[in-house]
Amino acid sequence: RSSLDLAEGSALRARELTQQLITFAKGGSPVKKAVSIVQIAEQTAAFCLSGARCGITFTVARHLRGVEADAGQLGQMFQNLLMNAAEAMPRGGDIRVRFANADITRADHPVLRAGPYVRIDVEDSGEGISESHLARIFDPYFSTKERGSGLGLATVLSVAQRHGGHVEVRSRLGEGSVFSVFLPASDAIADVPVRAPREATVAHKAGSRVLVMDDEPSVREVAKAALEHAGHTCTTTNDGQEAIAEYERALLAGTPYDVIILDLTVRGGMGGVEALQRIRSLDPAVRAIVSSGYSTDPVMADCRAYGFAAVVPKPFTLEQLIQAVRELAPPSTP
């Protein structure tokens, strides 16, 4: 089990590095929904600061505004900001994270549009940044660290900009640094899930019929095994044509699928978008999840515009797959 955990951790770190490259390269449009930025920051801190010498405190303004954002990209942003702060304090110290509302007018800021924002300050008491480096810290591949990739702060800026926001930094040598992130506020209220223990993820809303379409045999096999372990019934197909035929067969037999998971792109065959259009003509109430590793595709950024109800970006963990099905599947019948 420990070896598998190490392998999974390596795969997820590789995913994070790839996503950082995509985030500030052309594409990487955020998949936005109402999120709790405080919860994302706290969960990220618990993960990336484990074993670090520094402590962390969070201060949250009363009636903090909501934000619509890509939770994965915000997680990258917080991870890079917190790791940057921790590395600035090699002998230990405190990281202070503050969440506040900010109202920007045209005269206030040369970059941001006027309107309501959420401001996040990440402050360290570290070594500070020299004036000569301040102008370059957001440049891709610029790093003052021996083993640094130069992607961290470039990704922070890219994430903020893709969400319509911005990042500022204030620093003096010997006095620490403050990174301020501005994100456009939203009236949407985040649906904050209660994270269940890993062992309990299979216990709720089981018994659904799930159809999985993917052209990778290994993905089909793992998805089927995970979903059946969670108590669901799963059928797999290789491409869109097979998925349509199987969905229609189940409808005619009176055993319709509760959820379908469609791969966005299929080599030499029909992909998820066209397949869903055909399936919706058979069953307008179909509940569909789109899955893909191509995060730059517009379908992944706005899945509902294409008829999907949810997104599971690849590579995904088994918990993410099961959670997506759980959220869409109808309640279990006693």
Coordinates of C-alpha atoms in Angstrom, one line a residue:
R1 CA 0.0 0.0 0.0
S2 CA 2.8 2.4 0.8
S3 CA 4.4 1.8 -2.6
L4 CA 1.1 2.5 -4.3
D5 CA 0.7 5.7 -2.3
L6 CA 4.1 6.8 -3.4
A7 CA 3.3 6.0 -7.0
E8 CA 0.0 7.9 -6.8
G9 CA 1.7 10.9 -5.2
S10 CA 4.3 11.0 -8.0
A11 CA 1.6 10.8 -10.7
L12 CA -0.4 13.6 -9.0
R13 CA 2.8 15.8 -8.8
A14 CA 3.4 15.2 -12.5
R15 CA -0.2 16.2 -13.1
E16 CA 0.3 19.4 -11.1
L17 CA 3.4 20.4 -13.0
T18 CA 1.7 19.8 -16.3
Q19 CA -1.3 21.8 -15.3
Q20 CA 1.0 24.7 -14.2
L21 CA 2.6 24.6 -17.7
I22 CA -0.9 24.6 -19.3
T23 CA -2.2 27.3 -17.0
F24 CA 0.1 30.1 -18.2
A25 CA 0.6 28.7 -21.7
K26 CA -2.0 29.3 -24.4
G27 CA -5.3 27.8 -23.2
G28 CA -6.0 26.4 -19.8
S29 CA -9.4 28.2 -19.4
P30 CA -10.7 27.8 -15.9
V31 CA -13.6 25.5 -15.2
K32 CA -15.5 27.9 -13.0
K33 CA -18.1 27.2 -10.3
A34 CA -19.0 28.7 -6.9
V35 CA -16.2 27.7 -4.5
S36 CA -15.1 28.4 -1.0
I37 CA -11.7 30.0 -1.4
V38 CA -11.0 29.8 2.4
Q39 CA -11.6 26.1 2.4
I40 CA -9.4 25.6 -0.7
A41 CA -6.6 27.6 1.0
E42 CA -6.9 25.7 4.3
Q43 CA -6.9 22.3 2.6
T44 CA -3.9 23.3 0.5
A45 CA -2.0 24.5 3.5
A46 CA -2.7 21.3 5.4
F47 CA -1.2 19.3 2.4
C48 CA 1.8 21.4 1.3
L49 CA 3.0 22.7 4.7
S50 CA 3.0 19.3 6.4
G51 CA 6.4 19.0 8.1
A52 CA 7.4 22.6 7.4
R53 CA 8.9 24.7 10.1
C54 CA 6.5 27.6 9.7
G55 CA 3.1 28.1 11.2
I56 CA 0.1 29.6 9.4
T57 CA -2.9 31.8 10.5
F58 CA -6.0 32.6 8.6
T59 CA -8.0 35.8 9.0
V60 CA -11.4 36.0 7.2
A61 CA -13.5 39.2 7.0
R62 CA -17.1 38.9 8.1
H63 CA -19.5 38.5 5.2
L64 CA -16.7 37.6 2.8
R65 CA -18.0 37.7 -0.8
G66 CA -18.3 34.6 -2.9
V67 CA -16.1 33.7 -5.9
E68 CA -16.7 31.6 -9.0
A69 CA -13.4 29.9 -9.9
D70 CA -11.7 26.8 -11.0
A71 CA -11.0 24.9 -7.7
G72 CA -8.0 23.1 -9.2
Q73 CA -6.3 26.2 -10.4
L74 CA -6.9 28.0 -7.2
G75 CA -5.3 25.1 -5.4
Q76 CA -2.3 25.5 -7.6
M77 CA -2.2 29.2 -6.9
F78 CA -2.4 28.8 -3.1
Q79 CA 0.2 25.9 -3.1
N80 CA 2.7 28.1 -5.0
L81 CA 2.1 31.1 -2.8
L82 CA 2.4 29.1 0.5
M83 CA 5.4 27.1 -0.7
N84 CA 7.1 30.4 -1.8
A85 CA 6.4 31.9 1.7
A86 CA 7.7 28.8 3.5
E87 CA 10.9 28.8 1.4
A88 CA 11.5 32.4 2.2
M89 CA 11.7 31.4 5.9
P90 CA 14.2 28.5 6.0
R91 CA 14.6 28.9 9.8
G92 CA 10.9 29.0 10.4
G93 CA 8.3 31.7 11.0
D94 CA 4.7 32.5 10.5
I95 CA 2.6 32.8 7.3
R96 CA -0.4 35.1 7.6
V97 CA -3.2 34.7 5.1
R98 CA -6.0 37.3 5.1
F99 CA -9.3 37.3 3.2
A100 CA -11.1 40.6 2.7
N101 CA -13.6 42.4 0.5
A102 CA -12.3 45.1 -1.9
D103 CA -14.2 47.6 -4.0
I104 CA -12.1 48.8 -7.0
T105 CA -12.9 51.9 -8.9
R106 CA -11.4 53.0 -12.2
A107 CA -9.1 55.4 -10.4
D108 CA -7.9 52.7 -7.9
H109 CA -6.1 50.3 -10.2
P110 CA -4.4 50.5 -13.6
V111 CA -5.1 46.8 -14.5
L112 CA -8.3 45.7 -12.8
R113 CA -11.8 46.6 -13.9
A114 CA -14.0 48.5 -11.5
G115 CA -16.2 46.4 -9.3
P116 CA -16.3 44.2 -6.2
Y117 CA -13.4 41.8 -5.5
V118 CA -12.1 39.4 -2.9
R119 CA -8.5 40.3 -1.8
I120 CA -6.2 37.6 -0.5
D121 CA -3.0 38.6 1.2
V122 CA -0.3 36.0 1.8
E123 CA 2.4 37.5 4.1
D124 CA 5.7 36.0 5.3
S125 CA 8.4 37.3 7.6
G126 CA 11.2 36.0 5.5
E127 CA 14.2 37.3 3.7
G128 CA 12.4 39.6 1.4
I129 CA 13.0 40.2 -2.3
S130 CA 15.6 42.5 -3.8
E131 CA 14.4 45.4 -5.9
S132 CA 16.2 44.0 -8.9
H133 CA 14.3 40.7 -8.7
L134 CA 10.9 42.2 -8.0
A135 CA 10.4 43.1 -11.6
R136 CA 11.1 39.5 -12.8
I137 CA 9.5 37.3 -10.2
F138 CA 6.4 36.6 -12.3
D139 CA 8.4 35.7 -15.4
P140 CA 8.2 32.1 -16.5
Y141 CA 11.3 30.1 -15.7
F142 CA 12.9 32.9 -13.6
S143 CA 14.1 31.5 -10.3
T144 CA 16.6 32.4 -7.7
K145 CA 16.5 28.9 -6.2
E146 CA 19.0 26.3 -7.1
R147 CA 16.3 23.7 -7.9
G148 CA 13.5 26.0 -8.7
S149 CA 11.5 25.6 -11.9
G150 CA 10.5 29.2 -12.2
L151 CA 6.9 28.2 -12.7
G152 CA 5.4 28.9 -9.3
L153 CA 4.8 32.6 -9.3
A154 CA 4.2 32.7 -13.1
T155 CA 1.4 30.2 -12.4
V156 CA 0.0 32.4 -9.6
L157 CA -0.2 35.4 -11.9
S158 CA -1.7 33.4 -14.8
V159 CA -4.4 31.8 -12.6
A160 CA -5.4 35.2 -11.3
Q161 CA -5.5 36.8 -14.7
R162 CA -7.5 33.9 -16.2
H163 CA -10.1 34.6 -13.5
G164 CA -10.2 38.3 -14.3
G165 CA -8.0 39.2 -11.4
H166 CA -4.4 40.3 -10.7
V167 CA -1.5 39.8 -8.3
E168 CA 0.6 42.5 -6.6
V169 CA 3.7 42.1 -4.4
R170 CA 5.3 44.3 -1.8
S171 CA 8.7 43.4 -0.3
R172 CA 11.9 44.8 1.2
L173 CA 15.0 42.9 2.0
G174 CA 15.0 41.6 5.5
E175 CA 11.4 42.6 6.1
G176 CA 9.4 39.8 4.3
S177 CA 6.9 39.9 1.5
V178 CA 3.2 40.3 0.9
F179 CA 1.5 38.9 -2.2
S180 CA -2.0 40.3 -2.8
V181 CA -4.3 38.4 -5.1
F182 CA -7.5 40.1 -6.3
L183 CA -10.3 37.9 -7.7
P184 CA -13.7 39.2 -9.0
A185 CA -16.5 38.6 -6.5
S186 CA -19.7 36.8 -7.3
D187 CA -23.1 36.5 -5.7
A188 CA -23.0 32.7 -6.1
I189 CA -22.9 30.8 -2.8
A190 CA -20.3 28.0 -2.6
D191 CA -21.7 24.5 -1.9
V192 CA -19.1 23.4 0.6
P193 CA -19.0 19.6 0.8
V194 CA -18.2 17.8 4.0
R195 CA -15.2 15.7 3.2
A196 CA -15.9 12.1 4.1
P197 CA -13.1 9.7 5.3
R198 CA -11.5 7.8 2.5
E199 CA -13.0 4.5 3.6
A200 CA -16.5 6.0 3.7
T201 CA -16.6 7.3 0.2
V202 CA -18.3 4.1 -1.1
A203 CA -21.2 4.1 1.5
H204 CA -23.5 6.8 0.2
K205 CA -25.9 6.8 -2.8
A206 CA -24.8 3.5 -4.1
G207 CA -26.7 1.2 -6.5
S208 CA -26.7 3.5 -9.6
R209 CA -26.3 2.3 -13.2
V210 CA -23.3 3.9 -14.8
L211 CA -22.2 3.8 -18.4
V212 CA -18.5 4.7 -19.1
M213 CA -17.2 5.5 -22.6
D214 CA -13.4 5.8 -23.0
D215 CA -11.0 4.6 -25.7
E216 CA -8.3 3.6 -23.2
P217 CA -8.8 0.0 -22.0
S218 CA -6.9 0.8 -18.7
V219 CA -9.2 3.7 -18.0
R220 CA -12.3 1.6 -18.6
E221 CA -11.1 -1.2 -16.4
V222 CA -10.1 1.0 -13.5
A223 CA -13.3 3.1 -13.7
K224 CA -15.4 0.0 -13.8
A225 CA -13.6 -1.6 -10.8
A226 CA -13.9 1.6 -8.7
L227 CA -17.5 2.2 -9.4
E228 CA -18.5 -1.4 -8.8
H229 CA -16.5 -1.3 -5.5
A230 CA -18.6 1.7 -4.6
G231 CA -21.8 -0.4 -5.1
H232 CA -22.7 0.8 -8.6
T233 CA -23.4 -1.3 -11.7
C234 CA -21.0 -0.2 -14.5
T235 CA -20.9 -1.0 -18.3
T236 CA -18.1 0.3 -20.4
T237 CA -17.9 1.1 -24.2
N238 CA -15.0 2.0 -26.5
D239 CA -16.4 5.0 -28.4
G240 CA -19.4 7.2 -28.9
Q241 CA -21.2 4.9 -31.4
E242 CA -21.0 2.0 -28.9
A243 CA -22.2 4.3 -26.1
I244 CA -25.3 5.4 -28.1
A245 CA -26.2 1.8 -28.9
E246 CA -25.8 0.6 -25.3
Y247 CA -27.8 3.6 -23.9
E248 CA -30.6 2.9 -26.4
R249 CA -30.6 -0.8 -25.6
A250 CA -30.9 -0.1 -21.9
L251 CA -33.8 2.4 -22.5
L252 CA -35.7 -0.1 -24.5
A253 CA -35.1 -2.8 -21.9
G254 CA -36.5 -0.6 -19.2
T255 CA -33.2 -0.4 -17.3
P256 CA -31.9 3.1 -18.2
Y257 CA -28.5 4.4 -17.0
D258 CA -28.5 6.9 -14.1
V259 CA -25.2 8.5 -15.1
I260 CA -23.0 8.4 -18.2
I261 CA -19.3 9.3 -18.3
L262 CA -18.0 10.2 -21.8
D263 CA -14.5 10.7 -22.9
L264 CA -14.2 14.0 -24.8
T265 CA -11.9 12.8 -27.6
V266 CA -11.7 9.3 -29.1
R267 CA -8.9 8.4 -31.6
G268 CA -10.6 7.4 -34.9
G269 CA -14.1 7.4 -33.4
M270 CA -17.0 9.5 -32.1
G271 CA -16.2 11.6 -29.1
G272 CA -18.2 12.7 -26.1
V273 CA -19.9 15.8 -27.5
E274 CA -21.4 14.2 -30.6
A275 CA -22.3 11.1 -28.6
L276 CA -24.2 13.2 -26.0
Q277 CA -26.1 15.1 -28.6
R278 CA -27.4 11.8 -30.0
I279 CA -28.1 10.3 -26.6
R280 CA -30.0 13.5 -25.6
S281 CA -32.3 13.0 -28.6
L282 CA -33.1 9.6 -27.1
D283 CA -33.4 10.8 -23.5
P284 CA -33.4 14.6 -22.8
A285 CA -33.0 13.9 -19.1
V286 CA -29.7 12.1 -19.4
R287 CA -27.1 13.0 -16.7
A288 CA -23.7 13.2 -18.3
I289 CA -20.1 13.8 -17.1
V290 CA -17.4 14.8 -19.5
S291 CA -13.8 13.5 -18.9
S292 CA -10.7 14.5 -20.6
G293 CA -7.0 15.4 -20.2
Y294 CA -7.4 18.3 -22.7
S295 CA -8.1 21.0 -20.1
T296 CA -7.7 23.7 -22.9
D297 CA -10.8 22.4 -24.7
P298 CA -13.8 24.8 -24.3
V299 CA -16.0 21.9 -23.3
M300 CA -14.0 21.5 -20.1
A301 CA -14.3 25.2 -19.3
D302 CA -18.1 25.4 -19.9
C303 CA -19.5 21.8 -19.9
R304 CA -23.1 22.9 -19.4
A305 CA -23.1 24.8 -22.6
Y306 CA -22.6 21.4 -24.3
G307 CA -25.2 19.5 -22.3
F308 CA -22.9 18.0 -19.7
A309 CA -23.7 18.3 -16.0
A310 CA -20.2 17.9 -14.6
V311 CA -16.5 17.6 -15.4
V312 CA -13.9 15.0 -14.3
P313 CA -10.5 16.2 -15.6
K314 CA -7.9 13.5 -16.3
P315 CA -5.9 12.1 -14.6
F316 CA -8.5 11.8 -11.8
T317 CA -8.4 9.9 -8.5
L318 CA -10.9 7.2 -7.8
E319 CA -12.5 9.4 -5.1
Q320 CA -13.1 12.2 -7.6
L321 CA -14.8 9.8 -10.0
I322 CA -17.0 8.3 -7.3
Q323 CA -17.9 11.8 -5.9
A324 CA -18.9 13.0 -9.4
V325 CA -21.2 10.0 -9.9
R326 CA -22.6 10.4 -6.3
E327 CA -23.5 14.1 -6.9
L328 CA -25.4 13.3 -10.2
A329 CA -27.0 10.0 -9.4
P330 CA -30.6 10.0 -8.2
P331 CA -31.1 9.1 -4.5
S332 CA -31.0 5.4 -3.7
T333 CA -34.4 3.7 -3.5
P334 CA -34.9 2.0 -0.1

